[in-house]
Amino acid sequence: MHRRLFALALAAALCGTALAGTAATSASAATSVTVDCRRVKCVALTFDDGPVADTVRLLRILKDHNVQVTFYLVGKNVQSHPSTVRSAALAGHQVGNHSWDHAKLTGLSAAKVRSQLSRTDAAIKLATGKKPTTFRAPYGAHNATVRTAAARPLVHWSVDTLDWKYRDTARIIRTVKAETRPGDIVLLHDIHKTTVDAVPGIIQGLKARGFHFVTVDQLFAPDRLPSGRVTYHNRGAYRP
Ligand code: NI
């Protein structure tokens, strides 16, 4: 009886662990088996500053196209939209830390920078069950204090769509299609409607050029990103 109870408890514990630990990563794990960025053209689309209400629409578009991306989320927005963050993780998207309230971190003390990161880590962990493994500094602004406090890789970008500035869907699509090379990381902001509107066109345009869509982790696999250093792209990986 006791043994049977123990076996049940163990099975439940293992099952619980498996669900909590792999639900968010199973989709990306499945993709990483089939996509080798050393042999095929890869691009990582990244969406910053959310989540906002419209992120739900973006998730639907990405699901319709079977595309996984990486989100760099602002902690206070995670706190407001935890179920959106959980849905994103469950759909196989990667979730990264983008500070608590999008402060310019180079003007803050080490303690305040650490707090910006740890509060956001906690909010994301509460929503997804996982602490984010990468960080993107707001405005791309970093110094030694920020890099040390991050205690993980800083992932910035190599294709800047300036979507926040122009708010022009056709222009965003054109920029991404024209500028993206294998290994690139594309900077987008789903807080702007014009950007979410551009996503189907971006996907279509890059697919036509033979690109595969991967998360940041997949883009750098099998290598590990260096902690406390800024990475902008993985253009060197592609050697067909
Ligand atoms: Ni930002």
PDB file of C-alpha atoms and ligand atoms in Angstrom:
ATOM      1  CA  MET A   1       0.000   0.000   0.000  1.00  0.00           C
ATOM      2  CA  HIS A   2       2.714   2.407   1.026  1.00  0.00           C
ATOM      3  CA  ARG A   3       4.827   1.393  -1.909  1.00  0.00           C
ATOM      4  CA  ARG A   4       1.904   1.909  -4.241  1.00  0.00           C
ATOM      5  CA  LEU A   5       1.223   5.349  -2.759  1.00  0.00           C
ATOM      6  CA  PHE A   6       4.889   6.199  -3.082  1.00  0.00           C
ATOM      7  CA  ALA A   7       4.886   5.060  -6.712  1.00  0.00           C
ATOM      8  CA  LEU A   8       1.833   7.184  -7.419  1.00  0.00           C
ATOM      9  CA  ALA A   9       3.351  10.172  -5.663  1.00  0.00           C
ATOM     10  CA  LEU A  10       6.585   9.692  -7.590  1.00  0.00           C
ATOM     11  CA  ALA A  11       4.719   9.400 -10.873  1.00  0.00           C
ATOM     12  CA  ALA A  12       2.743  12.535 -10.051  1.00  0.00           C
ATOM     13  CA  ALA A  13       5.911  14.384  -9.077  1.00  0.00           C
ATOM     14  CA  LEU A  14       7.723  13.322 -12.251  1.00  0.00           C
ATOM     15  CA  CYS A  15       4.697  14.151 -14.328  1.00  0.00           C
ATOM     16  CA  GLY A  16       4.358  17.526 -12.622  1.00  0.00           C
ATOM     17  CA  THR A  17       8.024  18.252 -13.213  1.00  0.00           C
ATOM     18  CA  ALA A  18       7.766  17.222 -16.821  1.00  0.00           C
ATOM     19  CA  LEU A  19       4.739  19.438 -17.366  1.00  0.00           C
ATOM     20  CA  ALA A  20       6.192  22.414 -15.568  1.00  0.00           C
ATOM     21  CA  GLY A  21       9.661  21.985 -16.996  1.00  0.00           C
ATOM     22  CA  THR A  22       9.010  21.098 -20.603  1.00  0.00           C
ATOM     23  CA  ALA A  23       5.614  22.470 -21.536  1.00  0.00           C
ATOM     24  CA  ALA A  24       7.148  25.841 -22.288  1.00  0.00           C
ATOM     25  CA  THR A  25      10.141  24.418 -24.141  1.00  0.00           C
ATOM     26  CA  SER A  26       8.714  21.388 -25.913  1.00  0.00           C
ATOM     27  CA  ALA A  27       7.792  23.305 -29.046  1.00  0.00           C
ATOM     28  CA  SER A  28      11.186  24.968 -29.275  1.00  0.00           C
ATOM     29  CA  ALA A  29      12.956  21.704 -28.511  1.00  0.00           C
ATOM     30  CA  ALA A  30      11.045  20.088 -31.359  1.00  0.00           C
ATOM     31  CA  THR A  31      12.116  22.881 -33.706  1.00  0.00           C
ATOM     32  CA  SER A  32      15.756  22.786 -32.698  1.00  0.00           C
ATOM     33  CA  VAL A  33      15.928  19.138 -33.745  1.00  0.00           C
ATOM     34  CA  THR A  34      14.934  20.005 -37.285  1.00  0.00           C
ATOM     35  CA  VAL A  35      16.574  23.423 -37.715  1.00  0.00           C
ATOM     36  CA  ASP A  36      20.363  23.568 -37.870  1.00  0.00           C
ATOM     37  CA  CYS A  37      21.385  27.212 -38.339  1.00  0.00           C
ATOM     38  CA  ARG A  38      24.788  26.093 -39.597  1.00  0.00           C
ATOM     39  CA  ARG A  39      23.122  24.563 -42.651  1.00  0.00           C
ATOM     40  CA  VAL A  40      19.962  26.574 -43.233  1.00  0.00           C
ATOM     41  CA  LYS A  41      19.297  30.315 -43.191  1.00  0.00           C
ATOM     42  CA  CYS A  42      18.005  31.295 -39.746  1.00  0.00           C
ATOM     43  CA  VAL A  43      16.580  34.513 -38.399  1.00  0.00           C
ATOM     44  CA  ALA A  44      15.422  35.368 -34.877  1.00  0.00           C
ATOM     45  CA  LEU A  45      12.515  37.786 -34.721  1.00  0.00           C
ATOM     46  CA  THR A  46      12.401  39.568 -31.360  1.00  0.00           C
ATOM     47  CA  PHE A  47       9.559  41.607 -29.905  1.00  0.00           C
ATOM     48  CA  ASP A  48      10.305  44.119 -27.150  1.00  0.00           C
ATOM     49  CA  ASP A  49       8.560  46.131 -24.459  1.00  0.00           C
ATOM     50  CA  GLY A  50       5.356  44.097 -24.077  1.00  0.00           C
ATOM     51  CA  PRO A  51       3.287  42.298 -23.323  1.00  0.00           C
ATOM     52  CA  VAL A  52       0.322  44.532 -24.127  1.00  0.00           C
ATOM     53  CA  ALA A  53      -3.272  43.662 -25.058  1.00  0.00           C
ATOM     54  CA  ASP A  54      -2.324  43.363 -28.751  1.00  0.00           C
ATOM     55  CA  THR A  55       0.312  40.702 -27.980  1.00  0.00           C
ATOM     56  CA  VAL A  56      -2.535  38.175 -28.006  1.00  0.00           C
ATOM     57  CA  ARG A  57      -3.176  39.058 -31.670  1.00  0.00           C
ATOM     58  CA  LEU A  58       0.531  38.634 -32.425  1.00  0.00           C
ATOM     59  CA  LEU A  59       0.537  35.193 -30.775  1.00  0.00           C
ATOM     60  CA  ARG A  60      -2.374  34.186 -32.996  1.00  0.00           C
ATOM     61  CA  ILE A  61      -0.555  35.335 -36.134  1.00  0.00           C
ATOM     62  CA  LEU A  62       2.595  33.459 -35.109  1.00  0.00           C
ATOM     63  CA  LYS A  63       0.572  30.315 -34.395  1.00  0.00           C
ATOM     64  CA  ASP A  64      -1.143  30.534 -37.788  1.00  0.00           C
ATOM     65  CA  HIS A  65       2.292  30.654 -39.449  1.00  0.00           C
ATOM     66  CA  ASN A  66       3.916  28.125 -37.080  1.00  0.00           C
ATOM     67  CA  VAL A  67       6.681  30.598 -36.232  1.00  0.00           C
ATOM     68  CA  GLN A  68       8.522  30.864 -32.902  1.00  0.00           C
ATOM     69  CA  VAL A  69      10.066  34.124 -31.760  1.00  0.00           C
ATOM     70  CA  THR A  70      11.683  35.677 -28.701  1.00  0.00           C
ATOM     71  CA  PHE A  71      10.039  38.260 -26.483  1.00  0.00           C
ATOM     72  CA  TYR A  72      11.995  40.775 -24.393  1.00  0.00           C
ATOM     73  CA  LEU A  73       9.464  41.706 -21.770  1.00  0.00           C
ATOM     74  CA  VAL A  74       9.157  44.592 -19.367  1.00  0.00           C
ATOM     75  CA  GLY A  75       8.483  43.271 -15.857  1.00  0.00           C
ATOM     76  CA  LYS A  76       5.631  45.589 -14.983  1.00  0.00           C
ATOM     77  CA  ASN A  77       3.827  44.583 -18.185  1.00  0.00           C
ATOM     78  CA  VAL A  78       4.374  40.925 -17.319  1.00  0.00           C
ATOM     79  CA  GLN A  79       2.730  41.631 -13.984  1.00  0.00           C
ATOM     80  CA  SER A  80      -0.290  43.135 -15.824  1.00  0.00           C
ATOM     81  CA  HIS A  81      -0.579  40.357 -18.448  1.00  0.00           C
ATOM     82  CA  PRO A  82       0.727  37.130 -16.879  1.00  0.00           C
ATOM     83  CA  SER A  83      -1.572  34.830 -18.869  1.00  0.00           C
ATOM     84  CA  THR A  84      -0.279  36.268 -22.170  1.00  0.00           C
ATOM     85  CA  VAL A  85       3.281  35.529 -21.079  1.00  0.00           C
ATOM     86  CA  ARG A  86       2.300  32.013 -20.083  1.00  0.00           C
ATOM     87  CA  SER A  87       0.600  31.466 -23.459  1.00  0.00           C
ATOM     88  CA  ALA A  88       3.714  32.700 -25.254  1.00  0.00           C
ATOM     89  CA  ALA A  89       5.956  30.291 -23.354  1.00  0.00           C
ATOM     90  CA  LEU A  90       3.562  27.384 -23.882  1.00  0.00           C
ATOM     91  CA  ALA A  91       3.554  28.102 -27.624  1.00  0.00           C
ATOM     92  CA  GLY A  92       7.332  27.611 -27.695  1.00  0.00           C
ATOM     93  CA  HIS A  93       8.357  31.251 -27.803  1.00  0.00           C
ATOM     94  CA  GLN A  94      11.377  32.299 -25.775  1.00  0.00           C
ATOM     95  CA  VAL A  95      10.868  34.863 -23.047  1.00  0.00           C
ATOM     96  CA  GLY A  96      13.686  37.214 -22.065  1.00  0.00           C
ATOM     97  CA  ASN A  97      14.167  39.981 -19.505  1.00  0.00           C
ATOM     98  CA  HIS A  98      13.995  43.635 -20.659  1.00  0.00           C
ATOM     99  CA  SER A  99      14.079  45.355 -17.217  1.00  0.00           C
ATOM    100  CA  TRP A 100      11.216  46.224 -14.886  1.00  0.00           C
ATOM    101  CA  ASP A 101      10.047  49.558 -16.312  1.00  0.00           C
ATOM    102  CA  HIS A 102      12.299  50.197 -19.315  1.00  0.00           C
ATOM    103  CA  ALA A 103      14.639  52.447 -17.360  1.00  0.00           C
ATOM    104  CA  LYS A 104      17.864  53.639 -18.927  1.00  0.00           C
ATOM    105  CA  LEU A 105      20.052  51.405 -16.782  1.00  0.00           C
ATOM    106  CA  THR A 106      23.360  53.189 -17.380  1.00  0.00           C
ATOM    107  CA  GLY A 107      22.106  55.991 -15.121  1.00  0.00           C
ATOM    108  CA  LEU A 108      21.286  53.706 -12.174  1.00  0.00           C
ATOM    109  CA  SER A 109      23.277  52.320  -9.231  1.00  0.00           C
ATOM    110  CA  ALA A 110      24.296  48.665  -9.255  1.00  0.00           C
ATOM    111  CA  ALA A 111      21.637  47.889  -6.629  1.00  0.00           C
ATOM    112  CA  LYS A 112      18.913  49.513  -8.707  1.00  0.00           C
ATOM    113  CA  VAL A 113      20.020  47.676 -11.864  1.00  0.00           C
ATOM    114  CA  ARG A 114      19.968  44.372  -9.976  1.00  0.00           C
ATOM    115  CA  SER A 115      16.465  45.164  -8.745  1.00  0.00           C
ATOM    116  CA  GLN A 116      15.288  45.941 -12.313  1.00  0.00           C
ATOM    117  CA  LEU A 117      16.482  42.499 -13.370  1.00  0.00           C
ATOM    118  CA  SER A 118      15.399  40.454 -10.358  1.00  0.00           C
ATOM    119  CA  ARG A 119      11.865  41.865 -10.160  1.00  0.00           C
ATOM    120  CA  THR A 120      11.374  41.053 -13.839  1.00  0.00           C
ATOM    121  CA  ASP A 121      12.862  37.570 -13.407  1.00  0.00           C
ATOM    122  CA  ALA A 122      10.396  36.933 -10.584  1.00  0.00           C
ATOM    123  CA  ALA A 123       7.379  38.146 -12.600  1.00  0.00           C
ATOM    124  CA  ILE A 124       8.361  35.989 -15.599  1.00  0.00           C
ATOM    125  CA  LYS A 125       9.046  32.967 -13.404  1.00  0.00           C
ATOM    126  CA  LEU A 126       5.628  33.393 -11.780  1.00  0.00           C
ATOM    127  CA  ALA A 127       3.966  33.467 -15.213  1.00  0.00           C
ATOM    128  CA  THR A 128       5.952  30.745 -16.999  1.00  0.00           C
ATOM    129  CA  GLY A 129       7.654  28.642 -14.318  1.00  0.00           C
ATOM    130  CA  LYS A 130      11.024  29.535 -15.828  1.00  0.00           C
ATOM    131  CA  LYS A 131      13.552  32.249 -15.127  1.00  0.00           C
ATOM    132  CA  PRO A 132      14.641  33.988 -18.339  1.00  0.00           C
ATOM    133  CA  THR A 133      18.161  33.096 -19.468  1.00  0.00           C
ATOM    134  CA  THR A 134      18.895  36.170 -21.578  1.00  0.00           C
ATOM    135  CA  PHE A 135      18.615  39.935 -21.122  1.00  0.00           C
ATOM    136  CA  ARG A 136      18.213  42.874 -23.482  1.00  0.00           C
ATOM    137  CA  ALA A 137      19.099  46.297 -22.132  1.00  0.00           C
ATOM    138  CA  PRO A 138      16.499  49.032 -22.769  1.00  0.00           C
ATOM    139  CA  TYR A 139      17.718  51.352 -25.567  1.00  0.00           C
ATOM    140  CA  GLY A 140      20.650  48.953 -25.955  1.00  0.00           C
ATOM    141  CA  ALA A 141      22.311  51.022 -23.213  1.00  0.00           C
ATOM    142  CA  HIS A 142      24.817  49.094 -21.126  1.00  0.00           C
ATOM    143  CA  ASN A 143      27.997  49.566 -19.123  1.00  0.00           C
ATOM    144  CA  ALA A 144      30.109  47.345 -16.867  1.00  0.00           C
ATOM    145  CA  THR A 145      27.591  47.668 -14.017  1.00  0.00           C
ATOM    146  CA  VAL A 146      24.712  46.550 -16.240  1.00  0.00           C
ATOM    147  CA  ARG A 147      26.667  43.663 -17.770  1.00  0.00           C
ATOM    148  CA  THR A 148      27.749  42.397 -14.341  1.00  0.00           C
ATOM    149  CA  ALA A 149      24.266  42.741 -12.851  1.00  0.00           C
ATOM    150  CA  ALA A 150      22.730  40.914 -15.817  1.00  0.00           C
ATOM    151  CA  ALA A 151      24.795  37.805 -14.937  1.00  0.00           C
ATOM    152  CA  ARG A 152      23.674  36.257 -18.221  1.00  0.00           C
ATOM    153  CA  PRO A 153      24.088  36.959 -21.945  1.00  0.00           C
ATOM    154  CA  LEU A 154      22.880  40.337 -23.216  1.00  0.00           C
ATOM    155  CA  VAL A 155      21.132  39.797 -26.555  1.00  0.00           C
ATOM    156  CA  HIS A 156      20.753  42.902 -28.681  1.00  0.00           C
ATOM    157  CA  TRP A 157      20.011  43.065 -32.434  1.00  0.00           C
ATOM    158  CA  SER A 158      21.505  43.387 -35.911  1.00  0.00           C
ATOM    159  CA  VAL A 159      18.453  44.506 -37.913  1.00  0.00           C
ATOM    160  CA  ASP A 160      16.866  47.689 -36.585  1.00  0.00           C
ATOM    161  CA  THR A 161      13.475  48.245 -38.174  1.00  0.00           C
ATOM    162  CA  LEU A 162      12.925  51.613 -36.410  1.00  0.00           C
ATOM    163  CA  ASP A 163       9.303  50.468 -36.183  1.00  0.00           C
ATOM    164  CA  TRP A 164       8.806  52.649 -33.064  1.00  0.00           C
ATOM    165  CA  LYS A 165       9.742  55.732 -35.073  1.00  0.00           C
ATOM    166  CA  TYR A 166       8.005  55.343 -38.425  1.00  0.00           C
ATOM    167  CA  ARG A 167       4.881  53.333 -37.482  1.00  0.00           C
ATOM    168  CA  ASP A 168       4.632  52.323 -41.132  1.00  0.00           C
ATOM    169  CA  THR A 169       3.721  48.684 -41.820  1.00  0.00           C
ATOM    170  CA  ALA A 170       4.937  48.599 -45.438  1.00  0.00           C
ATOM    171  CA  ARG A 171       8.235  50.210 -44.447  1.00  0.00           C
ATOM    172  CA  ILE A 172       8.808  47.659 -41.652  1.00  0.00           C
ATOM    173  CA  ILE A 173       8.205  44.741 -44.030  1.00  0.00           C
ATOM    174  CA  ARG A 174      10.487  46.295 -46.655  1.00  0.00           C
ATOM    175  CA  THR A 175      13.307  46.919 -44.162  1.00  0.00           C
ATOM    176  CA  VAL A 176      13.254  43.382 -42.744  1.00  0.00           C
ATOM    177  CA  LYS A 177      13.068  41.774 -46.196  1.00  0.00           C
ATOM    178  CA  ALA A 178      15.909  43.883 -47.571  1.00  0.00           C
ATOM    179  CA  GLU A 179      18.293  43.896 -44.594  1.00  0.00           C
ATOM    180  CA  THR A 180      18.050  40.428 -43.044  1.00  0.00           C
ATOM    181  CA  ARG A 181      20.988  38.081 -43.533  1.00  0.00           C
ATOM    182  CA  PRO A 182      21.390  34.555 -42.105  1.00  0.00           C
ATOM    183  CA  GLY A 183      22.061  34.697 -38.356  1.00  0.00           C
ATOM    184  CA  ASP A 184      20.432  38.070 -37.831  1.00  0.00           C
ATOM    185  CA  ILE A 185      18.365  39.202 -34.851  1.00  0.00           C
ATOM    186  CA  VAL A 186      15.517  41.524 -35.857  1.00  0.00           C
ATOM    187  CA  LEU A 187      14.280  44.187 -33.435  1.00  0.00           C
ATOM    188  CA  LEU A 188      10.501  44.746 -33.392  1.00  0.00           C
ATOM    189  CA  HIS A 189       7.996  46.146 -30.882  1.00  0.00           C
ATOM    190  CA  ASP A 190       4.579  44.529 -30.519  1.00  0.00           C
ATOM    191  CA  ILE A 191       3.415  47.556 -28.508  1.00  0.00           C
ATOM    192  CA  HIS A 192       2.781  49.203 -31.900  1.00  0.00           C
ATOM    193  CA  LYS A 193      -0.208  48.075 -33.992  1.00  0.00           C
ATOM    194  CA  THR A 194       1.672  48.888 -37.216  1.00  0.00           C
ATOM    195  CA  THR A 195       4.350  46.363 -36.214  1.00  0.00           C
ATOM    196  CA  VAL A 196       1.921  43.529 -35.447  1.00  0.00           C
ATOM    197  CA  ASP A 197       0.225  44.316 -38.777  1.00  0.00           C
ATOM    198  CA  ALA A 198       3.607  43.836 -40.476  1.00  0.00           C
ATOM    199  CA  VAL A 199       4.273  40.350 -39.090  1.00  0.00           C
ATOM    200  CA  PRO A 200       2.446  38.292 -41.776  1.00  0.00           C
ATOM    201  CA  GLY A 201       4.308  40.233 -44.490  1.00  0.00           C
ATOM    202  CA  ILE A 202       7.643  39.816 -42.699  1.00  0.00           C
ATOM    203  CA  ILE A 203       7.111  36.058 -42.380  1.00  0.00           C
ATOM    204  CA  GLN A 204       6.017  35.722 -45.985  1.00  0.00           C
ATOM    205  CA  GLY A 205       8.914  37.828 -47.274  1.00  0.00           C
ATOM    206  CA  LEU A 206      11.594  35.993 -45.314  1.00  0.00           C
ATOM    207  CA  LYS A 207      10.144  32.557 -46.067  1.00  0.00           C
ATOM    208  CA  ALA A 208      10.301  33.442 -49.761  1.00  0.00           C
ATOM    209  CA  ARG A 209      14.028  34.145 -49.248  1.00  0.00           C
ATOM    210  CA  GLY A 210      14.454  30.693 -47.662  1.00  0.00           C
ATOM    211  CA  PHE A 211      14.676  31.743 -44.007  1.00  0.00           C
ATOM    212  CA  HIS A 212      13.759  29.587 -41.018  1.00  0.00           C
ATOM    213  CA  PHE A 213      12.428  31.297 -37.896  1.00  0.00           C
ATOM    214  CA  VAL A 214      14.138  30.380 -34.640  1.00  0.00           C
ATOM    215  CA  THR A 215      14.304  31.616 -31.064  1.00  0.00           C
ATOM    216  CA  VAL A 216      17.482  33.257 -29.765  1.00  0.00           C
ATOM    217  CA  ASP A 217      18.533  30.037 -28.002  1.00  0.00           C
ATOM    218  CA  GLN A 218      18.068  28.056 -31.214  1.00  0.00           C
ATOM    219  CA  LEU A 219      19.992  30.657 -33.233  1.00  0.00           C
ATOM    220  CA  PHE A 220      23.088  30.123 -31.100  1.00  0.00           C
ATOM    221  CA  ALA A 221      22.768  26.363 -30.562  1.00  0.00           C
ATOM    222  CA  PRO A 222      24.803  24.261 -30.052  1.00  0.00           C
ATOM    223  CA  ASP A 223      27.122  26.973 -28.662  1.00  0.00           C
ATOM    224  CA  ARG A 224      26.407  28.793 -25.436  1.00  0.00           C
ATOM    225  CA  LEU A 225      26.254  32.560 -25.314  1.00  0.00           C
ATOM    226  CA  PRO A 226      28.816  34.200 -23.009  1.00  0.00           C
ATOM    227  CA  SER A 227      27.391  35.586 -19.757  1.00  0.00           C
ATOM    228  CA  GLY A 228      27.813  39.327 -19.189  1.00  0.00           C
ATOM    229  CA  ARG A 229      28.666  39.996 -22.842  1.00  0.00           C
ATOM    230  CA  VAL A 230      26.580  41.621 -25.550  1.00  0.00           C
ATOM    231  CA  THR A 231      25.699  39.592 -28.631  1.00  0.00           C
ATOM    232  CA  TYR A 232      24.148  41.165 -31.705  1.00  0.00           C
ATOM    233  CA  HIS A 233      23.778  38.281 -34.185  1.00  0.00           C
ATOM    234  CA  ASN A 234      25.117  34.870 -35.176  1.00  0.00           C
ATOM    235  CA  ARG A 235      25.987  35.608 -38.782  1.00  0.00           C
ATOM    236  CA  GLY A 236      29.088  33.423 -38.690  1.00  0.00           C
ATOM    237  CA  ALA A 237      27.139  30.245 -38.001  1.00  0.00           C
ATOM    238  CA  TYR A 238      25.680  29.729 -41.469  1.00  0.00           C
ATOM    239  CA  ARG A 239      28.069  27.682 -43.621  1.00  0.00           C
ATOM    240  CA  PRO A 240      25.975  25.831 -46.174  1.00  0.00           C
TER     241      PRO A 240
HETATM  242 NI    NI B   1      12.786  48.357 -25.308  1.00  0.00          NI
END
